[in-house]
Amino acid sequence: MSTNRTDQTTELGCYLPMWDEANDEFHNGWLTYRTDDPFFVRLEIEDWPLTVAAPRIVLLDGLNGRAECLSKPDRTALRVQPSSDGAYVLLGITQGDLLLAVFRTPADVLARHLVSMHELVPEQEEMTWIDWDTVIASLTQA
Protein backbone atom coordinates (compact mmCIF):
# COMPACT_ATOMS: atom_id res chain seq x y z
CA MET A 1 0.00 0.00 0.00
CA SER A 2 1.32 3.44 -0.89
CA THR A 3 0.40 6.70 0.69
CA ASN A 4 -0.29 9.74 -1.46
CA ARG A 5 0.68 12.88 0.42
CA THR A 6 0.44 15.30 -2.50
CA ASP A 7 -2.77 16.85 -1.19
CA GLN A 8 -1.01 17.94 2.02
CA THR A 9 1.41 20.58 0.75
CA THR A 10 3.27 22.49 3.43
CA GLU A 11 5.63 25.39 2.90
CA LEU A 12 8.44 26.13 5.32
CA GLY A 13 10.06 29.57 5.21
CA CYS A 14 13.36 30.00 7.05
CA TYR A 15 15.26 33.22 7.72
CA LEU A 16 19.03 33.29 7.11
CA PRO A 17 21.26 36.16 8.19
CA MET A 18 23.89 36.50 5.45
CA TRP A 19 27.05 38.51 4.85
CA ASP A 20 28.62 39.14 1.46
CA GLU A 21 32.19 37.82 1.59
CA ALA A 22 33.44 40.52 -0.84
CA ASN A 23 32.44 43.54 1.25
CA ASP A 24 31.00 42.14 4.53
CA GLU A 25 27.65 43.76 3.69
CA PHE A 26 24.68 42.24 5.56
CA HIS A 27 21.71 40.77 3.65
CA ASN A 28 18.51 39.10 4.72
CA GLY A 29 18.13 35.66 3.19
CA TRP A 30 15.19 33.27 3.04
CA LEU A 31 15.08 29.55 2.36
CA THR A 32 11.76 28.22 1.13
CA TYR A 33 10.98 24.52 1.19
CA ARG A 34 7.75 23.01 -0.13
CA THR A 35 6.66 19.45 0.47
CA ASP A 36 5.22 19.24 -3.06
CA ASP A 37 8.77 19.83 -4.40
CA PRO A 38 10.62 17.79 -1.76
CA PHE A 39 14.05 17.58 -3.34
CA PHE A 40 14.64 21.34 -3.76
CA VAL A 41 15.11 24.42 -1.60
CA ARG A 42 14.84 27.96 -2.92
CA LEU A 43 17.16 30.68 -1.67
CA GLU A 44 16.23 34.34 -1.96
CA ILE A 45 18.68 37.04 -0.93
CA GLU A 46 17.70 40.64 -0.25
CA ASP A 47 18.89 42.89 -3.08
CA TRP A 48 19.83 39.87 -5.20
CA PRO A 49 17.98 39.67 -8.52
CA LEU A 50 17.55 35.89 -8.77
CA THR A 51 16.11 33.07 -6.72
CA VAL A 52 18.47 30.10 -6.55
CA ALA A 53 16.99 26.59 -6.50
CA ALA A 54 19.21 23.81 -5.20
CA PRO A 55 18.74 20.25 -3.98
CA ARG A 56 18.40 20.21 -0.21
CA ILE A 57 21.07 17.49 -0.07
CA VAL A 58 23.58 20.04 -1.40
CA LEU A 59 22.90 22.25 1.63
CA LEU A 60 23.16 19.28 3.97
CA ASP A 61 26.39 17.99 2.43
CA GLY A 62 27.79 21.53 2.41
CA LEU A 63 27.73 21.64 6.21
CA ASN A 64 30.65 19.18 6.27
CA GLY A 65 32.44 19.65 2.95
CA ARG A 66 32.16 21.22 -0.46
CA ALA A 67 28.97 20.40 -2.33
CA GLU A 68 27.38 21.95 -5.38
CA CYS A 69 24.67 21.47 -7.89
CA LEU A 70 25.44 21.75 -11.56
CA SER A 71 23.57 24.11 -13.80
CA LYS A 72 23.32 25.01 -17.42
CA PRO A 73 25.58 27.95 -18.34
CA ASP A 74 22.71 30.45 -18.21
CA ARG A 75 21.20 29.21 -14.93
CA THR A 76 22.17 30.06 -11.39
CA ALA A 77 23.35 27.33 -9.05
CA LEU A 78 24.70 26.94 -5.55
CA ARG A 79 28.10 25.92 -4.19
CA VAL A 80 28.13 25.22 -0.44
CA GLN A 81 31.01 24.58 1.95
CA PRO A 82 31.92 25.18 5.59
CA SER A 83 34.14 28.13 6.46
CA SER A 84 37.66 27.36 7.67
CA ASP A 85 36.59 27.72 11.33
CA GLY A 86 33.33 25.79 10.84
CA ALA A 87 31.21 28.56 12.37
CA TYR A 88 29.76 29.58 9.00
CA VAL A 89 28.65 28.00 5.79
CA LEU A 90 29.72 29.69 2.57
CA LEU A 91 27.06 29.88 -0.12
CA GLY A 92 28.53 30.58 -3.55
CA ILE A 93 26.13 31.66 -6.26
CA THR A 94 27.34 30.45 -9.65
CA GLN A 95 26.25 30.80 -13.23
CA GLY A 96 27.89 28.05 -15.22
CA ASP A 97 31.57 28.18 -14.19
CA LEU A 98 31.35 31.84 -13.12
CA LEU A 99 31.23 32.53 -9.39
CA LEU A 100 28.92 35.56 -9.00
CA ALA A 101 29.03 36.01 -5.22
CA VAL A 102 29.80 34.26 -1.95
CA PHE A 103 27.70 34.76 1.16
CA ARG A 104 28.28 33.37 4.64
CA THR A 105 25.60 32.33 7.09
CA PRO A 106 25.89 30.79 10.57
CA ALA A 107 26.28 27.00 10.27
CA ASP A 108 24.07 26.31 13.31
CA VAL A 109 21.20 28.36 11.84
CA LEU A 110 21.35 26.54 8.50
CA ALA A 111 21.63 23.15 10.24
CA ARG A 112 18.55 23.91 12.34
CA HIS A 113 16.54 24.80 9.22
CA LEU A 114 17.65 21.61 7.48
CA VAL A 115 16.49 19.55 10.46
CA SER A 116 13.07 21.19 10.14
CA MET A 117 12.94 20.30 6.43
CA HIS A 118 13.83 16.69 7.16
CA GLU A 119 11.14 16.55 9.85
CA LEU A 120 8.59 17.54 7.19
CA VAL A 121 9.90 15.11 4.57
CA PRO A 122 12.43 12.55 5.84
CA GLU A 123 15.28 11.56 3.54
CA GLN A 124 14.32 8.69 1.21
CA GLU A 125 10.60 9.61 1.43
CA GLU A 126 10.69 12.44 -1.11
CA MET A 127 9.16 10.39 -3.93
CA THR A 128 5.94 9.82 -1.98
CA TRP A 129 5.33 13.58 -1.86
CA ILE A 130 5.47 14.17 -5.63
CA ASP A 131 2.19 14.50 -7.53
CA TRP A 132 3.01 12.08 -10.32
CA ASP A 133 -0.27 12.71 -12.16
CA THR A 134 0.71 16.36 -12.58
CA VAL A 135 4.26 15.44 -13.64
CA ILE A 136 2.98 13.00 -16.27
CA ALA A 137 0.37 15.47 -17.52
CA SER A 138 3.01 18.19 -17.99
CA LEU A 139 5.26 15.79 -19.88
CA THR A 140 2.52 14.65 -22.24
CA GLN A 141 1.48 18.25 -23.01
CA ALA A 142 4.92 19.10 -24.42
C-alpha atoms as a printed R data frame, in Angstrom:
    type eleno elety resid chain resno      x      y       z
1   ATOM     1    CA   MET     A     1  0.000  0.000   0.000
2   ATOM     2    CA   SER     A     2  1.322  3.442  -0.892
3   ATOM     3    CA   THR     A     3  0.397  6.702   0.694
4   ATOM     4    CA   ASN     A     4 -0.290  9.743  -1.462
5   ATOM     5    CA   ARG     A     5  0.676 12.885   0.420
6   ATOM     6    CA   THR     A     6  0.441 15.301  -2.496
7   ATOM     7    CA   ASP     A     7 -2.772 16.854  -1.190
8   ATOM     8    CA   GLN     A     8 -1.005 17.939   2.017
9   ATOM     9    CA   THR     A     9  1.405 20.582   0.750
10  ATOM    10    CA   THR     A    10  3.275 22.486   3.431
11  ATOM    11    CA   GLU     A    11  5.634 25.392   2.903
12  ATOM    12    CA   LEU     A    12  8.440 26.131   5.323
13  ATOM    13    CA   GLY     A    13 10.057 29.574   5.206
14  ATOM    14    CA   CYS     A    14 13.360 30.004   7.049
15  ATOM    15    CA   TYR     A    15 15.257 33.218   7.718
16  ATOM    16    CA   LEU     A    16 19.028 33.290   7.113
17  ATOM    17    CA   PRO     A    17 21.261 36.160   8.188
18  ATOM    18    CA   MET     A    18 23.892 36.503   5.453
19  ATOM    19    CA   TRP     A    19 27.053 38.509   4.852
20  ATOM    20    CA   ASP     A    20 28.624 39.141   1.457
21  ATOM    21    CA   GLU     A    21 32.191 37.819   1.587
22  ATOM    22    CA   ALA     A    22 33.435 40.516  -0.835
23  ATOM    23    CA   ASN     A    23 32.438 43.537   1.251
24  ATOM    24    CA   ASP     A    24 31.004 42.145   4.526
25  ATOM    25    CA   GLU     A    25 27.646 43.757   3.690
26  ATOM    26    CA   PHE     A    26 24.682 42.245   5.556
27  ATOM    27    CA   HIS     A    27 21.711 40.765   3.654
28  ATOM    28    CA   ASN     A    28 18.511 39.101   4.724
29  ATOM    29    CA   GLY     A    29 18.131 35.659   3.194
30  ATOM    30    CA   TRP     A    30 15.193 33.266   3.042
31  ATOM    31    CA   LEU     A    31 15.076 29.555   2.360
32  ATOM    32    CA   THR     A    32 11.758 28.223   1.132
33  ATOM    33    CA   TYR     A    33 10.978 24.520   1.188
34  ATOM    34    CA   ARG     A    34  7.753 23.010  -0.132
35  ATOM    35    CA   THR     A    35  6.655 19.450   0.472
36  ATOM    36    CA   ASP     A    36  5.224 19.239  -3.063
37  ATOM    37    CA   ASP     A    37  8.772 19.833  -4.402
38  ATOM    38    CA   PRO     A    38 10.617 17.789  -1.759
39  ATOM    39    CA   PHE     A    39 14.047 17.578  -3.343
40  ATOM    40    CA   PHE     A    40 14.636 21.336  -3.756
41  ATOM    41    CA   VAL     A    41 15.112 24.415  -1.598
42  ATOM    42    CA   ARG     A    42 14.836 27.960  -2.922
43  ATOM    43    CA   LEU     A    43 17.161 30.680  -1.673
44  ATOM    44    CA   GLU     A    44 16.231 34.343  -1.958
45  ATOM    45    CA   ILE     A    45 18.677 37.035  -0.927
46  ATOM    46    CA   GLU     A    46 17.703 40.636  -0.254
47  ATOM    47    CA   ASP     A    47 18.894 42.892  -3.079
48  ATOM    48    CA   TRP     A    48 19.830 39.866  -5.205
49  ATOM    49    CA   PRO     A    49 17.976 39.672  -8.525
50  ATOM    50    CA   LEU     A    50 17.547 35.895  -8.767
51  ATOM    51    CA   THR     A    51 16.108 33.073  -6.719
52  ATOM    52    CA   VAL     A    52 18.466 30.105  -6.555
53  ATOM    53    CA   ALA     A    53 16.995 26.594  -6.497
54  ATOM    54    CA   ALA     A    54 19.212 23.806  -5.204
55  ATOM    55    CA   PRO     A    55 18.741 20.246  -3.985
56  ATOM    56    CA   ARG     A    56 18.402 20.213  -0.212
57  ATOM    57    CA   ILE     A    57 21.069 17.486  -0.071
58  ATOM    58    CA   VAL     A    58 23.583 20.045  -1.400
59  ATOM    59    CA   LEU     A    59 22.904 22.253   1.630
60  ATOM    60    CA   LEU     A    60 23.157 19.284   3.968
61  ATOM    61    CA   ASP     A    61 26.392 17.993   2.430
62  ATOM    62    CA   GLY     A    62 27.787 21.525   2.414
63  ATOM    63    CA   LEU     A    63 27.726 21.644   6.208
64  ATOM    64    CA   ASN     A    64 30.648 19.181   6.269
65  ATOM    65    CA   GLY     A    65 32.439 19.645   2.947
66  ATOM    66    CA   ARG     A    66 32.160 21.223  -0.457
67  ATOM    67    CA   ALA     A    67 28.969 20.396  -2.335
68  ATOM    68    CA   GLU     A    68 27.379 21.947  -5.378
69  ATOM    69    CA   CYS     A    69 24.669 21.468  -7.894
70  ATOM    70    CA   LEU     A    70 25.443 21.751 -11.560
71  ATOM    71    CA   SER     A    71 23.568 24.113 -13.797
72  ATOM    72    CA   LYS     A    72 23.322 25.010 -17.420
73  ATOM    73    CA   PRO     A    73 25.581 27.955 -18.337
74  ATOM    74    CA   ASP     A    74 22.708 30.449 -18.210
75  ATOM    75    CA   ARG     A    75 21.203 29.212 -14.931
76  ATOM    76    CA   THR     A    76 22.174 30.060 -11.386
77  ATOM    77    CA   ALA     A    77 23.347 27.331  -9.047
78  ATOM    78    CA   LEU     A    78 24.705 26.942  -5.552
79  ATOM    79    CA   ARG     A    79 28.103 25.916  -4.191
80  ATOM    80    CA   VAL     A    80 28.135 25.223  -0.436
81  ATOM    81    CA   GLN     A    81 31.013 24.579   1.955
82  ATOM    82    CA   PRO     A    82 31.924 25.177   5.589
83  ATOM    83    CA   SER     A    83 34.144 28.128   6.462
84  ATOM    84    CA   SER     A    84 37.664 27.363   7.675
85  ATOM    85    CA   ASP     A    85 36.591 27.723  11.329
86  ATOM    86    CA   GLY     A    86 33.330 25.786  10.839
87  ATOM    87    CA   ALA     A    87 31.214 28.558  12.373
88  ATOM    88    CA   TYR     A    88 29.761 29.581   9.002
89  ATOM    89    CA   VAL     A    89 28.648 27.998   5.793
90  ATOM    90    CA   LEU     A    90 29.720 29.689   2.568
91  ATOM    91    CA   LEU     A    91 27.062 29.877  -0.122
92  ATOM    92    CA   GLY     A    92 28.527 30.585  -3.547
93  ATOM    93    CA   ILE     A    93 26.125 31.663  -6.262
94  ATOM    94    CA   THR     A    94 27.339 30.450  -9.652
95  ATOM    95    CA   GLN     A    95 26.251 30.798 -13.229
96  ATOM    96    CA   GLY     A    96 27.890 28.051 -15.224
97  ATOM    97    CA   ASP     A    97 31.567 28.178 -14.194
98  ATOM    98    CA   LEU     A    98 31.352 31.835 -13.120
99  ATOM    99    CA   LEU     A    99 31.234 32.529  -9.385
100 ATOM   100    CA   LEU     A   100 28.916 35.555  -9.005
101 ATOM   101    CA   ALA     A   101 29.027 36.011  -5.225
102 ATOM   102    CA   VAL     A   102 29.798 34.259  -1.950
103 ATOM   103    CA   PHE     A   103 27.700 34.765   1.161
104 ATOM   104    CA   ARG     A   104 28.284 33.368   4.643
105 ATOM   105    CA   THR     A   105 25.605 32.327   7.092
106 ATOM   106    CA   PRO     A   106 25.889 30.787  10.567
107 ATOM   107    CA   ALA     A   107 26.282 27.003  10.271
108 ATOM   108    CA   ASP     A   108 24.071 26.314  13.306
109 ATOM   109    CA   VAL     A   109 21.199 28.362  11.844
110 ATOM   110    CA   LEU     A   110 21.354 26.542   8.502
111 ATOM   111    CA   ALA     A   111 21.629 23.150  10.238
112 ATOM   112    CA   ARG     A   112 18.551 23.905  12.342
113 ATOM   113    CA   HIS     A   113 16.542 24.796   9.216
114 ATOM   114    CA   LEU     A   114 17.645 21.609   7.476
115 ATOM   115    CA   VAL     A   115 16.491 19.549  10.462
116 ATOM   116    CA   SER     A   116 13.071 21.192  10.138
117 ATOM   117    CA   MET     A   117 12.935 20.302   6.435
118 ATOM   118    CA   HIS     A   118 13.830 16.692   7.163
119 ATOM   119    CA   GLU     A   119 11.135 16.546   9.854
120 ATOM   120    CA   LEU     A   120  8.594 17.544   7.186
121 ATOM   121    CA   VAL     A   121  9.899 15.108   4.568
122 ATOM   122    CA   PRO     A   122 12.434 12.555   5.838
123 ATOM   123    CA   GLU     A   123 15.278 11.564   3.539
124 ATOM   124    CA   GLN     A   124 14.325  8.694   1.210
125 ATOM   125    CA   GLU     A   125 10.601  9.611   1.429
126 ATOM   126    CA   GLU     A   126 10.688 12.443  -1.115
127 ATOM   127    CA   MET     A   127  9.164 10.392  -3.934
128 ATOM   128    CA   THR     A   128  5.943  9.817  -1.980
129 ATOM   129    CA   TRP     A   129  5.334 13.582  -1.863
130 ATOM   130    CA   ILE     A   130  5.474 14.171  -5.633
131 ATOM   131    CA   ASP     A   131  2.186 14.501  -7.525
132 ATOM   132    CA   TRP     A   132  3.011 12.081 -10.321
133 ATOM   133    CA   ASP     A   133 -0.275 12.713 -12.163
134 ATOM   134    CA   THR     A   134  0.714 16.356 -12.582
135 ATOM   135    CA   VAL     A   135  4.256 15.441 -13.643
136 ATOM   136    CA   ILE     A   136  2.984 12.996 -16.271
137 ATOM   137    CA   ALA     A   137  0.375 15.469 -17.520
138 ATOM   138    CA   SER     A   138  3.010 18.186 -17.991
139 ATOM   139    CA   LEU     A   139  5.264 15.785 -19.879
140 ATOM   140    CA   THR     A   140  2.525 14.653 -22.236
141 ATOM   141    CA   GLN     A   141  1.481 18.249 -23.014
142 ATOM   142    CA   ALA     A   142  4.921 19.096 -24.421
